[in-house]
């Protein structure tokens, strides 16, 4: 018999069972919409309807949060479906790890150009690029492995982060920033950790504060957002049915694995309006799914993310935030020599 080994087992996420708070599953909750004209559907209603449909088609257990800037410029919840449930974040947690590293850079205790050796004993497979090299001995900058961790979800990069910000320090930074549940899970080696847990609502908070430059310095925020918005990143989910220009307006991070309850397929991110202001956040955490070994775009939950991405983007595609906050621009992708 072939033994199946999950990505989670490969990187050693750990169970963190005690941290999974038992809360009643909640229905989709949202504030009242302004009554639309007869025969029309408001953007928020369209998103909620698409969510109900796609959740039913994909199956599994979903815990989600979507918020959008309204006509007055206020950020309002569009839907909250068991949004305070503590759940394994899988690779979505790499966002929180990156925030902790950048916080240490903001405090002058670390530099993006600081170099670390990339040795064979630290290499992990599962997802990423470093393990594909087959030979190692490079020196890479902090900027290099942060880019790999967020753009291609490199697992080795997580261990590199642990070398500059130990697990306990990561959790201290997250707690100091007001996150109650978002944590990594320490192990015996202080420089290594399992990726741990979060909630949809706290993930929304992290994204919104990052986009509005209140979580980190403006320079650090732009660095992370530039990676998350770059169009060579993840395309199977939210950004699948978008042009390259549209994709550049969406900062996204996915997480995928499985455990004894089934497969998990998560995706979180933030969409920007045509002028570059943050306008809509989404945090979709789905587990207890089938197709454990299907990490591609045909997985039912990933198909659901793609449909939701198109629906959400269409609601903000031509809008301009009436109360613009921090804005972020991104380089345009221009192929060179057909590359």
Short mmCIF file of C-alpha atoms in Angstrom, two decimals, residues 69-279:
data_model
loop_
_atom_site.label_atom_id
_atom_site.label_comp_id
_atom_site.label_asym_id
_atom_site.label_seq_id
_atom_site.Cartn_x
_atom_site.Cartn_y
_atom_site.Cartn_z
CA UNK A 69 -16.03 49.69 0.94
CA UNK A 70 -19.53 51.09 0.46
CA UNK A 71 -20.76 54.15 -1.41
CA UNK A 72 -19.86 56.42 1.52
CA UNK A 73 -16.32 55.08 1.79
CA UNK A 74 -16.93 52.98 4.92
CA UNK A 75 -15.72 49.38 5.07
CA UNK A 76 -18.69 47.09 5.68
CA UNK A 77 -19.03 43.35 6.10
CA UNK A 78 -20.58 41.66 3.07
CA UNK A 79 -20.72 38.18 4.59
CA UNK A 80 -19.47 36.48 7.74
CA UNK A 81 -19.86 32.72 7.73
CA UNK A 82 -18.48 31.26 10.99
CA UNK A 83 -15.82 33.95 10.65
CA UNK A 84 -14.46 33.63 14.20
CA UNK A 85 -13.75 29.94 14.00
CA UNK A 86 -10.11 29.14 14.76
CA UNK A 87 -8.80 26.98 11.95
CA UNK A 88 -5.55 25.72 10.49
CA UNK A 89 -4.35 28.36 8.06
CA UNK A 90 -1.91 26.12 6.21
CA UNK A 91 0.08 28.25 3.77
CA UNK A 92 -2.17 31.27 4.33
CA UNK A 93 -0.22 31.57 7.60
CA UNK A 94 2.85 32.54 5.61
CA UNK A 95 1.30 36.01 5.43
CA UNK A 96 1.48 36.34 9.20
CA UNK A 97 5.06 35.03 9.22
CA UNK A 98 6.04 37.61 6.58
CA UNK A 99 4.43 40.39 8.62
CA UNK A 100 6.51 39.38 11.65
CA UNK A 101 9.73 39.45 9.61
CA UNK A 102 8.89 42.87 8.16
CA UNK A 103 8.03 44.21 11.63
CA UNK A 104 11.54 43.31 12.74
CA UNK A 105 12.88 45.11 9.66
CA UNK A 106 10.78 48.17 10.50
CA UNK A 107 12.37 48.20 13.98
CA UNK A 108 15.85 48.18 12.46
CA UNK A 109 16.77 44.73 13.82
CA UNK A 110 16.93 43.07 10.41
CA UNK A 111 17.50 44.15 6.79
CA UNK A 112 15.97 42.99 3.52
CA UNK A 113 19.48 42.72 2.04
CA UNK A 114 20.80 40.59 4.91
CA UNK A 115 22.14 37.28 3.54
CA UNK A 116 21.72 33.74 4.85
CA UNK A 117 23.22 30.53 3.54
CA UNK A 118 20.84 28.05 1.92
CA UNK A 119 22.10 24.62 2.95
CA UNK A 120 20.85 21.13 2.12
CA UNK A 121 19.73 20.38 5.68
CA UNK A 122 17.09 23.13 5.63
CA UNK A 123 15.46 22.19 2.32
CA UNK A 124 11.78 21.15 2.31
CA UNK A 125 9.64 19.90 -0.55
CA UNK A 126 5.89 20.16 -0.96
CA UNK A 127 5.67 23.56 -2.61
CA UNK A 128 8.14 26.18 -3.75
CA UNK A 129 11.30 26.38 -5.84
CA UNK A 130 14.37 25.89 -3.66
CA UNK A 131 14.01 22.12 -3.44
CA UNK A 132 14.08 21.92 -7.25
CA UNK A 133 17.68 23.09 -7.39
CA UNK A 134 18.98 19.63 -6.28
CA UNK A 135 22.24 21.26 -5.18
CA UNK A 136 22.58 24.03 -2.59
CA UNK A 137 25.09 26.36 -1.06
CA UNK A 138 23.64 29.70 -2.18
CA UNK A 139 23.54 32.84 -0.13
CA UNK A 140 20.10 34.44 -0.37
CA UNK A 141 18.76 37.70 1.00
CA UNK A 142 15.80 38.06 3.33
CA UNK A 143 14.02 39.74 0.41
CA UNK A 144 14.72 36.68 -1.73
CA UNK A 145 13.17 34.09 0.56
CA UNK A 146 10.23 36.31 1.49
CA UNK A 147 9.46 36.65 -2.21
CA UNK A 148 9.67 32.88 -2.69
CA UNK A 149 7.48 32.26 0.35
CA UNK A 150 4.67 34.55 -0.79
CA UNK A 151 4.84 34.21 -4.58
CA UNK A 152 5.22 30.42 -4.88
CA UNK A 153 4.49 29.44 -1.25
CA UNK A 154 7.97 28.03 -0.73
CA UNK A 155 8.16 25.80 2.35
CA UNK A 156 11.93 26.10 2.75
CA UNK A 157 11.45 29.86 3.01
CA UNK A 158 9.40 29.30 6.17
CA UNK A 159 12.45 27.73 7.80
CA UNK A 160 14.58 30.63 6.58
CA UNK A 161 12.17 33.04 8.28
CA UNK A 162 12.51 31.06 11.50
CA UNK A 163 16.24 31.65 11.44
CA UNK A 164 15.78 35.42 11.66
CA UNK A 165 12.55 35.56 13.72
CA UNK A 166 12.13 32.59 16.10
CA UNK A 167 8.68 31.13 16.70
CA UNK A 168 8.08 32.72 20.09
CA UNK A 169 9.06 36.12 18.74
CA UNK A 170 6.67 35.72 15.79
CA UNK A 171 3.82 35.08 18.23
CA UNK A 172 4.85 38.01 20.41
CA UNK A 173 4.79 40.31 17.38
CA UNK A 174 1.38 39.06 16.29
CA UNK A 175 -0.01 39.49 19.81
CA UNK A 176 1.41 43.02 20.03
CA UNK A 177 -0.39 43.86 16.77
CA UNK A 178 -3.70 42.82 18.28
CA UNK A 179 -4.14 39.33 16.87
CA UNK A 180 -5.67 37.00 19.44
CA UNK A 181 -5.77 33.71 17.53
CA UNK A 182 -3.29 34.03 14.67
CA UNK A 183 -0.24 32.11 15.82
CA UNK A 184 2.50 29.76 14.68
CA UNK A 185 3.10 26.61 16.74
CA UNK A 186 6.54 26.40 18.38
CA UNK A 187 8.51 23.14 18.49
CA UNK A 188 11.65 22.05 20.35
CA UNK A 189 13.93 23.86 17.91
CA UNK A 190 13.27 27.57 18.61
CA UNK A 191 13.99 28.51 15.00
CA UNK A 192 11.42 26.13 13.54
CA UNK A 193 7.66 25.96 13.93
CA UNK A 194 4.43 24.60 12.54
CA UNK A 195 2.34 27.15 10.68
CA UNK A 196 -0.51 27.14 13.18
CA UNK A 197 -3.96 28.71 13.19
CA UNK A 198 -5.97 31.84 12.45
CA UNK A 199 -9.57 32.95 11.85
CA UNK A 200 -11.23 34.44 8.74
CA UNK A 201 -11.96 37.68 10.61
CA UNK A 202 -8.38 38.11 11.85
CA UNK A 203 -7.08 37.37 8.37
CA UNK A 204 -9.35 40.10 7.01
CA UNK A 205 -7.98 42.46 9.66
CA UNK A 206 -4.40 41.64 8.71
CA UNK A 207 -5.11 42.22 5.01
CA UNK A 208 -6.99 45.49 5.53
CA UNK A 209 -4.37 46.96 7.84
CA UNK A 210 -1.57 45.85 5.52
CA UNK A 211 -3.24 47.50 2.52
CA UNK A 212 -3.88 50.71 4.46
CA UNK A 213 -0.28 50.88 5.75
CA UNK A 214 -1.32 50.69 9.41
CA UNK A 215 0.12 47.24 10.15
CA UNK A 216 3.65 47.95 8.92
CA UNK A 217 5.57 50.90 7.52
CA UNK A 218 4.54 52.10 4.07
CA UNK A 219 7.75 50.71 2.57
CA UNK A 220 7.29 47.27 4.14
CA UNK A 221 3.61 47.20 3.20
CA UNK A 222 4.41 48.01 -0.43
CA UNK A 223 7.07 45.32 -0.52
CA UNK A 224 4.67 42.58 0.60
CA UNK A 225 1.75 43.83 -1.50
CA UNK A 226 3.96 44.03 -4.57
CA UNK A 227 4.72 40.31 -4.24
CA UNK A 228 1.13 39.32 -3.50
CA UNK A 229 -0.16 41.32 -6.50
CA UNK A 230 2.47 40.17 -8.97
CA UNK A 231 0.87 38.27 -11.85
CA UNK A 232 3.34 35.39 -11.85
CA UNK A 233 1.78 34.25 -8.58
CA UNK A 234 -1.15 31.94 -7.93
CA UNK A 235 -3.76 31.82 -10.72
CA UNK A 236 -5.85 28.70 -10.15
CA UNK A 237 -8.30 30.32 -7.75
CA UNK A 238 -9.58 33.88 -7.33
CA UNK A 239 -7.53 35.32 -10.24
CA UNK A 240 -8.11 32.52 -12.76
CA UNK A 241 -10.64 34.24 -15.01
CA UNK A 242 -8.97 37.65 -15.08
CA UNK A 243 -6.73 39.54 -17.47
CA UNK A 244 -3.18 40.33 -16.43
CA UNK A 245 -4.22 43.91 -15.66
CA UNK A 246 -7.08 42.68 -13.49
CA UNK A 247 -4.82 40.21 -11.72
CA UNK A 248 -2.45 43.03 -10.81
CA UNK A 249 -5.28 44.60 -8.80
CA UNK A 250 -5.64 41.52 -6.59
CA UNK A 251 -3.22 40.61 -3.79
CA UNK A 252 -3.81 36.94 -2.98
CA UNK A 253 -2.42 34.03 -0.95
CA UNK A 254 -3.63 30.44 -0.97
CA UNK A 255 -3.17 27.46 1.33
CA UNK A 256 -3.87 23.83 0.48
CA UNK A 257 -3.46 20.54 2.33
CA UNK A 258 -5.46 17.75 3.93
CA UNK A 259 -5.90 15.98 7.25
CA UNK A 260 -8.11 13.23 8.65
CA UNK A 261 -11.26 15.26 7.96
CA UNK A 262 -10.45 15.73 4.27
CA UNK A 263 -8.86 18.27 1.98
CA UNK A 264 -8.50 21.96 2.79
CA UNK A 265 -8.42 24.67 0.15
CA UNK A 266 -8.06 28.23 1.42
CA UNK A 267 -7.57 31.56 -0.32
CA UNK A 268 -7.41 35.07 1.11
CA UNK A 269 -6.66 38.47 -0.34
CA UNK A 270 -7.59 42.05 -1.10
CA UNK A 271 -8.80 43.77 -4.25
CA UNK A 272 -7.94 47.36 -5.22
CA UNK A 273 -10.06 49.83 -7.14
CA UNK A 274 -9.08 51.37 -10.47
CA UNK A 275 -7.21 54.17 -8.70
CA UNK A 276 -5.26 51.79 -6.45
CA UNK A 277 -7.20 52.09 -3.17
CA UNK A 278 -7.99 48.93 -1.18
CA UNK A 279 -11.66 48.17 -1.69
#
